[in-house]
Tab-separated table of C-alpha atoms and ligand atoms in Angstrom:
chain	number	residue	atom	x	y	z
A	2	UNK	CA	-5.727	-34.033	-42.165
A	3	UNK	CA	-6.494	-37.067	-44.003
A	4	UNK	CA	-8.753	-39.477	-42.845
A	5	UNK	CA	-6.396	-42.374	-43.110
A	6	UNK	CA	-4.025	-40.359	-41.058
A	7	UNK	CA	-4.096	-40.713	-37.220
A	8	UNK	CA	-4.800	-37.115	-35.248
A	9	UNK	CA	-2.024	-35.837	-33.619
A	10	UNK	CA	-3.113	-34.853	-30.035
A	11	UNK	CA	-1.132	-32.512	-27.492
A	12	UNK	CA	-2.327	-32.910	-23.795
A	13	UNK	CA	-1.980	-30.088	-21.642
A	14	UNK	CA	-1.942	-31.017	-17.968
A	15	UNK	CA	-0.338	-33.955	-17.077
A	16	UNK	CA	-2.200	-35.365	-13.991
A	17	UNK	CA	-4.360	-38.148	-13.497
A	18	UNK	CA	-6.710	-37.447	-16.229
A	19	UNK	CA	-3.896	-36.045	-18.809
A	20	UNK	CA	-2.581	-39.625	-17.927
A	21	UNK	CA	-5.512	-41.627	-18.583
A	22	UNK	CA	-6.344	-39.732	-21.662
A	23	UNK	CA	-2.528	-40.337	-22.839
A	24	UNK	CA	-3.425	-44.221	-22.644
A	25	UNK	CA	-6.687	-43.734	-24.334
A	26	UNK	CA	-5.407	-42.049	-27.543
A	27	UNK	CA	-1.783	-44.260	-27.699
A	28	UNK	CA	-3.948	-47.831	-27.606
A	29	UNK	CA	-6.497	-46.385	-30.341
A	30	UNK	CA	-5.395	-46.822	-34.206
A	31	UNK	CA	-7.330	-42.757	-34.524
A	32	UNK	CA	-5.213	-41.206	-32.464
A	33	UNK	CA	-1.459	-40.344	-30.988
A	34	UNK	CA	-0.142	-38.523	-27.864
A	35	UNK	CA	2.078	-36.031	-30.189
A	36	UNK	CA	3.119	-33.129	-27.666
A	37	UNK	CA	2.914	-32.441	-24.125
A	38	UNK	CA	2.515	-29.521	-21.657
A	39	UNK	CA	3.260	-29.204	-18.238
A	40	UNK	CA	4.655	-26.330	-16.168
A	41	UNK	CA	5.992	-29.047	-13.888
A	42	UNK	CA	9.046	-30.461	-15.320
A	43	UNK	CA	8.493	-33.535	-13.134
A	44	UNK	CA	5.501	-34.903	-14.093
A	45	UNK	CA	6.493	-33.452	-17.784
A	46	UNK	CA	9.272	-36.208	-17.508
A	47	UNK	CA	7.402	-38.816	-15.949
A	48	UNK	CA	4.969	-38.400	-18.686
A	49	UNK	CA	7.324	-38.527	-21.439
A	50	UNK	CA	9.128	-41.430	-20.446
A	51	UNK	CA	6.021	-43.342	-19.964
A	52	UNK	CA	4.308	-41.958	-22.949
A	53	UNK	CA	6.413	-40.915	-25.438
A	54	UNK	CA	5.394	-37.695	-27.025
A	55	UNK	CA	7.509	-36.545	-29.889
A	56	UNK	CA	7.334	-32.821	-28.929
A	57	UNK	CA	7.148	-31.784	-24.908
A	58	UNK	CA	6.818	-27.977	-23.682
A	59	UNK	CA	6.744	-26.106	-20.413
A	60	UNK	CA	4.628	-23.265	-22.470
A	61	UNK	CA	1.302	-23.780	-23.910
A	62	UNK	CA	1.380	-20.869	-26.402
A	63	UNK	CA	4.300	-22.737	-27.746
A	64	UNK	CA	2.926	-26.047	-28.433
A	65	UNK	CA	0.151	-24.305	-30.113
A	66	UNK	CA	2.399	-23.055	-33.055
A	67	UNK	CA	3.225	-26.986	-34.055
A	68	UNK	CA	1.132	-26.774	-37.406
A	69	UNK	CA	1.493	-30.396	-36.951
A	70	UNK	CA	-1.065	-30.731	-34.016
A	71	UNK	CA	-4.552	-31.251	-34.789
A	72	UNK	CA	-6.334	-31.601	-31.355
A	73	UNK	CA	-5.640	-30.230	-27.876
A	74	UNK	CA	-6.479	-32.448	-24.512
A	75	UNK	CA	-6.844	-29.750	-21.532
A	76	UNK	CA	-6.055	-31.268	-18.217
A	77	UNK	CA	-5.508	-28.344	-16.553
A	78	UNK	CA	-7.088	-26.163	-12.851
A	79	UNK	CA	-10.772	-25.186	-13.963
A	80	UNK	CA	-10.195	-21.513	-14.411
A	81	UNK	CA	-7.637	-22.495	-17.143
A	82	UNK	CA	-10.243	-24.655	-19.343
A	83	UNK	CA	-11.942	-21.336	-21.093
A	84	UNK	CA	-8.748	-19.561	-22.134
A	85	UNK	CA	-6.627	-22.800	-22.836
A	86	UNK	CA	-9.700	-24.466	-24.781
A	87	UNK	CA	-10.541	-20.549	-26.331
A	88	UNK	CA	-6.522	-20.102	-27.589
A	89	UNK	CA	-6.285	-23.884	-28.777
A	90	UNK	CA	-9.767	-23.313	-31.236
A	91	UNK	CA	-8.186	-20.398	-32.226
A	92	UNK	CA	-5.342	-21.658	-33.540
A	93	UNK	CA	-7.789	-23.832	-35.465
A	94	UNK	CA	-7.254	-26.890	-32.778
A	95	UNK	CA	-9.938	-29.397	-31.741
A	96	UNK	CA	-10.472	-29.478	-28.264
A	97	UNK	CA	-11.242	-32.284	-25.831
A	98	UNK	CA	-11.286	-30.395	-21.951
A	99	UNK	CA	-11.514	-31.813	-19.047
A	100	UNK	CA	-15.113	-31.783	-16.142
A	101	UNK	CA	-16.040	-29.269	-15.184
A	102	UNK	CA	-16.531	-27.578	-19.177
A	103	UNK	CA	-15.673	-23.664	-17.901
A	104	UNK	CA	-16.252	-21.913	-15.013
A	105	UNK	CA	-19.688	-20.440	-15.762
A	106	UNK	CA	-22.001	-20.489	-18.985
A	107	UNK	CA	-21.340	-17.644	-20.200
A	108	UNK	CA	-17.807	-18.715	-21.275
A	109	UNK	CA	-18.873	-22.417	-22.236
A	110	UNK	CA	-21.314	-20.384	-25.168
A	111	UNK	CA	-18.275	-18.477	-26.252
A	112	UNK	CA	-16.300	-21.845	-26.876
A	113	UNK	CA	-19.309	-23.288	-28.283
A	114	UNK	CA	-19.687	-20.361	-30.759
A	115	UNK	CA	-15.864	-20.062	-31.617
A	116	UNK	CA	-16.007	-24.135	-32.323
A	117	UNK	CA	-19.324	-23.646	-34.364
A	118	UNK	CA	-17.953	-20.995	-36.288
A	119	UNK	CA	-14.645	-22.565	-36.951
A	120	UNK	CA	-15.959	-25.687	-37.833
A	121	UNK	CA	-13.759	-27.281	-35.114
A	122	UNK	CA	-14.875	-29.646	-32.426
A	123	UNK	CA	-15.387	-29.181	-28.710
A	124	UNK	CA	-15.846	-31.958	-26.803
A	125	UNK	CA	-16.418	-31.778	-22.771
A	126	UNK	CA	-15.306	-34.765	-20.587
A	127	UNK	CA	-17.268	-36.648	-19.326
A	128	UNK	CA	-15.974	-40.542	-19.161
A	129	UNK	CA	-18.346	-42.058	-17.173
A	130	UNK	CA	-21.194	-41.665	-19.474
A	131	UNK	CA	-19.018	-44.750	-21.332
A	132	UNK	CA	-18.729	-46.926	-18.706
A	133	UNK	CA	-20.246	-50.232	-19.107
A	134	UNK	CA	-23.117	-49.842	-16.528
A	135	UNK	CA	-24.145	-46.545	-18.221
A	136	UNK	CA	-24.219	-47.767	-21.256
A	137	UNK	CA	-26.323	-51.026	-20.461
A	138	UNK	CA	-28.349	-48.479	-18.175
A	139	UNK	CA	-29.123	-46.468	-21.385
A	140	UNK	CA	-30.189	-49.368	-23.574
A	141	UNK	CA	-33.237	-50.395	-20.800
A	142	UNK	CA	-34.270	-47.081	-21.388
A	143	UNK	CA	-34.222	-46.154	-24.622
A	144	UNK	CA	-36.131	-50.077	-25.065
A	145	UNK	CA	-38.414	-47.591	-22.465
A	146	UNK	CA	-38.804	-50.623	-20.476
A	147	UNK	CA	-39.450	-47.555	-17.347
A	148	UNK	CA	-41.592	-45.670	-19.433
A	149	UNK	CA	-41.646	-41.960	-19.346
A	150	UNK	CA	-38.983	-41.022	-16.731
A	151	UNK	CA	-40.471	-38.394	-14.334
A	152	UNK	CA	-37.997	-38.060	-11.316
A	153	UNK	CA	-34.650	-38.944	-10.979
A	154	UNK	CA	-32.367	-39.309	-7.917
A	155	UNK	CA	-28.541	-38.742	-7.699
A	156	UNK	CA	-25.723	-38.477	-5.425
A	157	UNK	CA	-21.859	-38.180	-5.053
A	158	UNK	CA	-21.102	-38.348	-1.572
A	159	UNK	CA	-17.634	-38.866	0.412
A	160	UNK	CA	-17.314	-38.617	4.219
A	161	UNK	CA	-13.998	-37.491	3.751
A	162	UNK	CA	-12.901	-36.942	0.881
A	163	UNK	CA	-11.745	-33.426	-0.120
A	164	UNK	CA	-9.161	-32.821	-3.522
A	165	UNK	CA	-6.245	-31.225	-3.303
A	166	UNK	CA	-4.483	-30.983	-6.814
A	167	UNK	CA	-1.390	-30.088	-7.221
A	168	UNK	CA	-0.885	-27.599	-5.060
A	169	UNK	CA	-4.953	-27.145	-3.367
A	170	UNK	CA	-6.515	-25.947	-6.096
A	171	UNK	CA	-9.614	-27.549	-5.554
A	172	UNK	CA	-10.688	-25.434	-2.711
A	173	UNK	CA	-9.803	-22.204	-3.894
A	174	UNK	CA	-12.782	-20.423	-5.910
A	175	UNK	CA	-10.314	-18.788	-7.941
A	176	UNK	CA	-9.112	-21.879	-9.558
A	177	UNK	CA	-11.681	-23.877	-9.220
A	178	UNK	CA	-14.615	-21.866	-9.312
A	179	UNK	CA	-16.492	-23.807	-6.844
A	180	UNK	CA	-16.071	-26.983	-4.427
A	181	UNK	CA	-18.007	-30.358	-4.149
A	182	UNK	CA	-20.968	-29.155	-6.659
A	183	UNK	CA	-18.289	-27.990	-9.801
A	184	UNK	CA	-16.068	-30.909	-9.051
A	185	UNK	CA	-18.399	-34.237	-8.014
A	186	UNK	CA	-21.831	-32.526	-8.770
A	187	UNK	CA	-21.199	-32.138	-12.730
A	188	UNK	CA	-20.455	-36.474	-12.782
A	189	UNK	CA	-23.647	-37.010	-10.237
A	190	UNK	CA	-25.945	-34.150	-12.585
A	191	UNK	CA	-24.689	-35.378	-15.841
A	192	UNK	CA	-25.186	-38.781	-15.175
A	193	UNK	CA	-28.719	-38.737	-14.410
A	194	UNK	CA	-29.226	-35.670	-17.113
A	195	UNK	CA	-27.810	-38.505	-19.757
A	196	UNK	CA	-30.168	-41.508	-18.359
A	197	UNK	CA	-33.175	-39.166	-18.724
A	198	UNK	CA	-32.451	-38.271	-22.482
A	199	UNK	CA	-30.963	-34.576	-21.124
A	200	UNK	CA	-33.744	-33.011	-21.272
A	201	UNK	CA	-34.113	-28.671	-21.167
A	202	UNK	CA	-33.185	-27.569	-17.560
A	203	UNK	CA	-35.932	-25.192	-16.270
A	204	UNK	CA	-35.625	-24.217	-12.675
A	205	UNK	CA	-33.013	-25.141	-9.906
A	206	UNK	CA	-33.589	-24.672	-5.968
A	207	UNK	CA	-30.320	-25.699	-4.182
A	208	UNK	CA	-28.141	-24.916	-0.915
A	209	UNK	CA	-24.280	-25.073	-0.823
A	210	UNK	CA	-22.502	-24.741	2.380
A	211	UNK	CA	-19.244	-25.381	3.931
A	212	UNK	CA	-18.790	-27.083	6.871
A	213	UNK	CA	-16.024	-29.050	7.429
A	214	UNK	CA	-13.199	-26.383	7.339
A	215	UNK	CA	-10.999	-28.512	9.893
A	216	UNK	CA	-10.579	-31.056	7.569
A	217	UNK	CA	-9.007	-29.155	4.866
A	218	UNK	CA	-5.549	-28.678	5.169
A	219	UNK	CA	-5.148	-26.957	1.735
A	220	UNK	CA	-4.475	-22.461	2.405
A	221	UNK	CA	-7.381	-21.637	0.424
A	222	UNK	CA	-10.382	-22.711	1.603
A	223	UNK	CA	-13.294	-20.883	0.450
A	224	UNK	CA	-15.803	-22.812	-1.741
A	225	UNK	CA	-18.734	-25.466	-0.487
A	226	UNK	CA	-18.368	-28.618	0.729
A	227	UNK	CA	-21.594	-29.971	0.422
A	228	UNK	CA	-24.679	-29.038	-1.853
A	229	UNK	CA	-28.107	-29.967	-2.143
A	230	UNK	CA	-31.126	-29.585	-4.328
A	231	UNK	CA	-33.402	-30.212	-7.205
A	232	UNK	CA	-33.887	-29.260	-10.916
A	233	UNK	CA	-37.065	-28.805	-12.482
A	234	UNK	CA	-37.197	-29.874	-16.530
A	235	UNK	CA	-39.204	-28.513	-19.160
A	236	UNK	CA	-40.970	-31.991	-19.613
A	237	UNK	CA	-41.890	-31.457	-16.000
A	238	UNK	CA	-39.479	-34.319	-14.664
A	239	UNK	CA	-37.294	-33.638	-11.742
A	240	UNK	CA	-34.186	-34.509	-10.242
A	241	UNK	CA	-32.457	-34.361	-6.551
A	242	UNK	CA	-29.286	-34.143	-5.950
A	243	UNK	CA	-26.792	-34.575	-3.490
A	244	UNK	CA	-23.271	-33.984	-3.347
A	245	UNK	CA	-20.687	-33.757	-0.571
A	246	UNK	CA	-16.736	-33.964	-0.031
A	247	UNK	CA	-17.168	-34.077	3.510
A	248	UNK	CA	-19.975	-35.112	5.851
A	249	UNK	CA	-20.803	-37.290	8.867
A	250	UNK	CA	-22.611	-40.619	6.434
A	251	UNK	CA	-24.445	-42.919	8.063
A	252	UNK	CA	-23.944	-46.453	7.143
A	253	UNK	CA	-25.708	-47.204	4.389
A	254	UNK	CA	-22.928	-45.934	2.718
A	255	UNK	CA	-20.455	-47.880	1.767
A	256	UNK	CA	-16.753	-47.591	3.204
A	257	UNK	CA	-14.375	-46.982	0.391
A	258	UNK	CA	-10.577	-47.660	0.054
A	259	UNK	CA	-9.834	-44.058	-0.168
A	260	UNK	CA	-12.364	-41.671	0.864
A	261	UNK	CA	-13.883	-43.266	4.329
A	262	UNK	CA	-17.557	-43.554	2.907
A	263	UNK	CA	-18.405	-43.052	-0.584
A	264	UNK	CA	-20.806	-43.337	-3.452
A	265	UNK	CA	-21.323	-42.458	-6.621
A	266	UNK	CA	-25.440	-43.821	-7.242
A	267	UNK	CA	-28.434	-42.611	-9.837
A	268	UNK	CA	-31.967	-43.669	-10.158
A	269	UNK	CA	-34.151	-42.890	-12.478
A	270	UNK	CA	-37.973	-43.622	-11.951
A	271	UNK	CA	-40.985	-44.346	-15.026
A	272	UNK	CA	-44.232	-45.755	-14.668
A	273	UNK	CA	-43.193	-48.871	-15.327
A	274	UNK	CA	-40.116	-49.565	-13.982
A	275	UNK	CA	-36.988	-47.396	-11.820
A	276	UNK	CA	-33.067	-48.194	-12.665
A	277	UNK	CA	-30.149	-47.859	-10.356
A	278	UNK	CA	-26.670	-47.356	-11.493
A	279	UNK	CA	-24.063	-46.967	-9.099
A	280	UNK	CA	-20.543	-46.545	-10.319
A	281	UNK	CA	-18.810	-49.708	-9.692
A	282	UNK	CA	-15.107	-47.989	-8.221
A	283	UNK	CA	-17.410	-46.532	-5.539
A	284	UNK	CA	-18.886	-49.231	-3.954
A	285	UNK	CA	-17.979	-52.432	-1.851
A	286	UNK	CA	-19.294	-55.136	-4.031
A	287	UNK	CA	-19.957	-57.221	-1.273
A	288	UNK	CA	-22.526	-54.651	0.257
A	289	UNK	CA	-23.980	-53.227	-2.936
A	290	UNK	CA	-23.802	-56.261	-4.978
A	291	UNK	CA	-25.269	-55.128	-8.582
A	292	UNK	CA	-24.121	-51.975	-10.108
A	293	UNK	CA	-26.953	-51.657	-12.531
A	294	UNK	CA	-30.180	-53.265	-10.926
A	295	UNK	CA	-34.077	-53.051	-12.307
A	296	UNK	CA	-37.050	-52.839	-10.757
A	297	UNK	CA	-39.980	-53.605	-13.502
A	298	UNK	CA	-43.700	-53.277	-12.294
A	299	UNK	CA	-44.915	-57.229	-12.989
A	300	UNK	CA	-48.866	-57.140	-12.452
A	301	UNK	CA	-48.517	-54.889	-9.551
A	302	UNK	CA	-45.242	-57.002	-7.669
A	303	UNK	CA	-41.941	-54.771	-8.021
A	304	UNK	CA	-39.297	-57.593	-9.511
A	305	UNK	CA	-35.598	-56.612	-9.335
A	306	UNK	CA	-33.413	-57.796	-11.864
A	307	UNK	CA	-29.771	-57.237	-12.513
A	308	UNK	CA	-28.602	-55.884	-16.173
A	309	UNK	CA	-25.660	-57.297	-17.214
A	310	UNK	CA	-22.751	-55.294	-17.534
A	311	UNK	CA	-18.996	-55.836	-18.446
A	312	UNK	CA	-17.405	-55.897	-14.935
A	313	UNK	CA	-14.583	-53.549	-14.879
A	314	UNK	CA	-13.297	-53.993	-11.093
A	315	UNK	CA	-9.509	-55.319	-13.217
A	316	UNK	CA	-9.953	-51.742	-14.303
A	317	UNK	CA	-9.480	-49.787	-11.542
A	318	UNK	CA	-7.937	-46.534	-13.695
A	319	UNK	CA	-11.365	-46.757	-15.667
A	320	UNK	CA	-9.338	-47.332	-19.242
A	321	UNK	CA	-12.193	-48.500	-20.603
A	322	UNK	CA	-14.660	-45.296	-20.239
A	323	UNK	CA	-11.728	-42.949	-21.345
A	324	UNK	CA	-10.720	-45.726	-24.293
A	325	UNK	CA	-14.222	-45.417	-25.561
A	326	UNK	CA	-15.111	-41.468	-24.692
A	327	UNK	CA	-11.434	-40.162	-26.182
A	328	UNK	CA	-12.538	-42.915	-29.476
A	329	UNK	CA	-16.017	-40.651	-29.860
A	330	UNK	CA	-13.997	-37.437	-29.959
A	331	UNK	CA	-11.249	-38.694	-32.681
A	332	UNK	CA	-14.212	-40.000	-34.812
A	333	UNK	CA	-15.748	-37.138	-34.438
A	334	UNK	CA	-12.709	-34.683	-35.607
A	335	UNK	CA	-12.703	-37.390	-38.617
A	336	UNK	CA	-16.612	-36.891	-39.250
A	337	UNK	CA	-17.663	-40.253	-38.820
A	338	UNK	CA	-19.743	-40.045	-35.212
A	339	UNK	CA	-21.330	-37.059	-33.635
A	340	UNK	CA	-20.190	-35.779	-30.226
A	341	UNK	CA	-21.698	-38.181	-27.081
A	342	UNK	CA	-20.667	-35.001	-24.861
A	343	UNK	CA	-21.488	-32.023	-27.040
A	344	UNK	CA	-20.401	-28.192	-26.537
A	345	UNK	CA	-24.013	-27.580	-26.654
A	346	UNK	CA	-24.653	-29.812	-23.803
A	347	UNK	CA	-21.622	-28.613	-21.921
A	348	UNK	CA	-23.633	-24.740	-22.169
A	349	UNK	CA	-26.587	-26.401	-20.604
A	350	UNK	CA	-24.587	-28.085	-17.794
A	351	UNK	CA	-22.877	-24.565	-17.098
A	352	UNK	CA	-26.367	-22.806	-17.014
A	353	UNK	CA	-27.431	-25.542	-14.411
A	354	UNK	CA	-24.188	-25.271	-12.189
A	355	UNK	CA	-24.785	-21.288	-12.579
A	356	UNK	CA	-28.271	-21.599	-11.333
A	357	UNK	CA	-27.551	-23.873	-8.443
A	358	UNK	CA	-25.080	-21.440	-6.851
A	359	UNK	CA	-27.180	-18.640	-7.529
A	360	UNK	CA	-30.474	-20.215	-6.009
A	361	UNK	CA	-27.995	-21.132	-3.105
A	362	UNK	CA	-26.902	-17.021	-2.428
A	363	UNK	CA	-30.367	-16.080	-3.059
A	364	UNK	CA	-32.144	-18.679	-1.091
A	365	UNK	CA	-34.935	-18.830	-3.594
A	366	UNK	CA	-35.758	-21.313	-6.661
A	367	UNK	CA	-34.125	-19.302	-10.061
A	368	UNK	CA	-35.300	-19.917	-13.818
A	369	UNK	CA	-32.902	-21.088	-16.356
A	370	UNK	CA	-33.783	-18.507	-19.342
B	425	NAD	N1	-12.697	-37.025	-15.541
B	425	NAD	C1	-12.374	-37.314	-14.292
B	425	NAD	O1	-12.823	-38.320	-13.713
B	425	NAD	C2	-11.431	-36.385	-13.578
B	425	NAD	C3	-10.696	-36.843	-12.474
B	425	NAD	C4	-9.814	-35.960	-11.851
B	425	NAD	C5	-9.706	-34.646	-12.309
B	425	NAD	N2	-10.464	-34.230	-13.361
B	425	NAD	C6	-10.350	-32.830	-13.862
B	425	NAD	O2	-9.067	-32.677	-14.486
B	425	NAD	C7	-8.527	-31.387	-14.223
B	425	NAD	C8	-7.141	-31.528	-13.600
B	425	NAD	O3	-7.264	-32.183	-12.357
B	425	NAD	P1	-6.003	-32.921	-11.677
B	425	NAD	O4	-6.547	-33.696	-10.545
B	425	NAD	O5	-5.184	-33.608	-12.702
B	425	NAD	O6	-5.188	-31.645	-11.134
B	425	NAD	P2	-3.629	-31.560	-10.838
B	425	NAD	O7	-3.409	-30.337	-10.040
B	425	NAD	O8	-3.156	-32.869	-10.305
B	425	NAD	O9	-2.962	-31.409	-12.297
B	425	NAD	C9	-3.039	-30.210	-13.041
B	425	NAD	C10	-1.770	-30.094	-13.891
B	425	NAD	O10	-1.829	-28.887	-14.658
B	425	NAD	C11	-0.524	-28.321	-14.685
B	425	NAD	N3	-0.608	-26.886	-14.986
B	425	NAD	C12	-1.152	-25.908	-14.231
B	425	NAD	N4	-1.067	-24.720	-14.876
B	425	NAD	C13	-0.467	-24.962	-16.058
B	425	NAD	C14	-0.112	-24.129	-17.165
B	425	NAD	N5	-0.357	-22.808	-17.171
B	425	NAD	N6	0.503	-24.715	-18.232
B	425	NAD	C15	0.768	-26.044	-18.240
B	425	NAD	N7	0.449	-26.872	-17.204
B	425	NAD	C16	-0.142	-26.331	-16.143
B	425	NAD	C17	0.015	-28.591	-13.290
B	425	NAD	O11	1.439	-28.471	-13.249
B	425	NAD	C18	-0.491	-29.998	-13.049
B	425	NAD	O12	0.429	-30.983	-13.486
B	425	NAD	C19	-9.549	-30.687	-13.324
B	425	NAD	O13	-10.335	-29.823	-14.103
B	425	NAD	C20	-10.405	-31.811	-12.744
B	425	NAD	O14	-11.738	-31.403	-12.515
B	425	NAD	C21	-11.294	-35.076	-14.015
């Protein structure tokens, strides 16, 4: 591929996040939505129509053989990431794949090997590190206007608000490989792991459990709903977490249109100052007013300030964060960037999200090696 010439993506998976990627690559100059894949000839359509693809296919192994493709979105069930993202690098594809990376680490360091040793990219999703309060969040601290951080907080909580996916996926461990804590806990972990600098994961004590079966309406239903708990770093910083689909909130958490209450909320604390972001789709504005606020140590008086940040509430699909995440991966097939959301970060997420279900069936703090 020349570097003049834009990369021909095929997305595999045609739901909400196949879709938003599909408008991410078509409005960039790097990039076009070349092929599609969807074993539902529905959406398949929908998607074409609206998109355009030159090449659609019901079978992925098919769509791998265009020698015209140079990149593979995965949009797929989680237990289809590793051997979708594993087939597409080895038919010498870059890969972009869809939260959560794999199922478990020990596949995420295969894909990051096979990329390595291909010399092809892999590139985990993660959107949200793009968005505009992120970003801004970032700048404060790497100006280390907080200082050091030391702890961080972070939670992504719904009172009711359990996935389905096409046909209940979500809450089936075989598909999914885990509830709440694989699908909300790896945007709430990442986003304070980013804002601290992601620093080496040492330790994790957490708790999963389920209990809000009757609200589930899904067959399967056998992964958590809720999980709690707290990482140790090797810089000796910590963070708590918190993550539920279901619970009974109280009400300091904001109602959302969707999901009764929700947030999605991360503060990071330093000597000299502590920074809340709280993702901006999340929240009522009129009862959390700032979605990325300060507090700076001033001679001993805490003063809050409000970081500016491009106010995306016209964006309600979040173009924007996928516009500038699926930009990073196209300049990074074309050598010009390196990756935001790595394949070597995407093994130490998985080695986290390993360690937090295994503290949880042991019911004891467990090392990251
Ligand atoms: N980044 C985000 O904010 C975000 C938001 C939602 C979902 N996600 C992630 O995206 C992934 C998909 O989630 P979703 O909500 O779109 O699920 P979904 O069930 O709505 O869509 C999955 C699609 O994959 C298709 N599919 C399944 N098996 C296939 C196969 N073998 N070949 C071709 N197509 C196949 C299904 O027909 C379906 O259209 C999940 O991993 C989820 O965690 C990310």
């Amino acid at each position: 591929m020349s570097v003049s010439n834009s990369i021909n993506v095929g997305i595999v998976g045609l739901g909400w996040p196949g879709e938003r990627h599909a408008e991410a690559l078509n409005a960039s100059p790097l990039g076009v939505v070349y092929a599609a894949c969807d074993l539902n000839a529905e959406r398949l359509k929908a998607f074409a129509d609206a998109f355009a693809p030159k090449r659609t296919f019901a079978n992925f192994d098919e769509m791998l053989l265009d020698s015209e493709l140079d990149a593979i979105v995965i949009g797929l069930p989680n237990a289809l990431h590793y051997p979708f993202s594993l087939k597409a690098l080895q038919a010498g594809k870059h890969v972009l794949c869809e939260k959560p990376p794999t199922m478990n680490a020990g596949q995420m360091r295969t894909l990051h090997e096979e990329a390595r040793n291909r010399g092809l990219i892999y590139y985990f999703g993660r959107q949200m590190r793009f968005s505009p309060g992120m970003q801004a969040a970032k700048r404060v601290i790497v100006e280390r206007r907080l200082g050091e951080i030391y702890f961080a907080e972070t939670m992504w909580v719904r009172s009711r608000g359990t996935p389905t996916g096409l046909d209940g996926w979500f809450t089936d461990r075989s598909k999914a490989g885990g509830g709440a804590m694989i699908d909300l806990g790896v945007h709430a972990i990442d986003a304070a792991w980013y804002l601290m600098g992601t620093p080496q994961p040492r330790a994790v004590s957490a708790q999963t459990y389920q209990k809000f079966p009757q609200l589930v309406e899904s067959k399967v239903f056998d992964v958590e709903d809720n999980a709690y708990g707290m990482i140790r770093f090797e810089s000796g910083a910590t963070l708590l977490f918190k993550v539920c689909w279901s619970a009974n909130l109280t009400d300091d958490i904001p109602l959302s249109p969707k999901r009764g209450r929700s947030l999605l909320s991360t503060t990071v604390y330093g000597p000299k100052g502590s920074l809340r972001v709280t993702d901006v789709f999340n929240i009522d504005r009129s009862t959390c007013p700032s979605a990325v606020a300060l507090f700076e140590d001033k001679g001993g008086e805490l003063v809050r300030s409000e970081i500016p940040a491009q106010d995306l509430r016209g964006d309600p699909l979040r173009a924007h964060e996928f516009a500038e995440q699926d930009k990073n991966f196209l300049r990074c097939i074309r050598g010009e960037e390196s990756a935001v959301n790595s394949s070597s970060q995407a093994v130490q997420l998985m080695e986290v999200l390993d360690a937090i279900y295994r503290s949880s069936q042991l019911g004891k703090e467990v090392l990251i090696s």
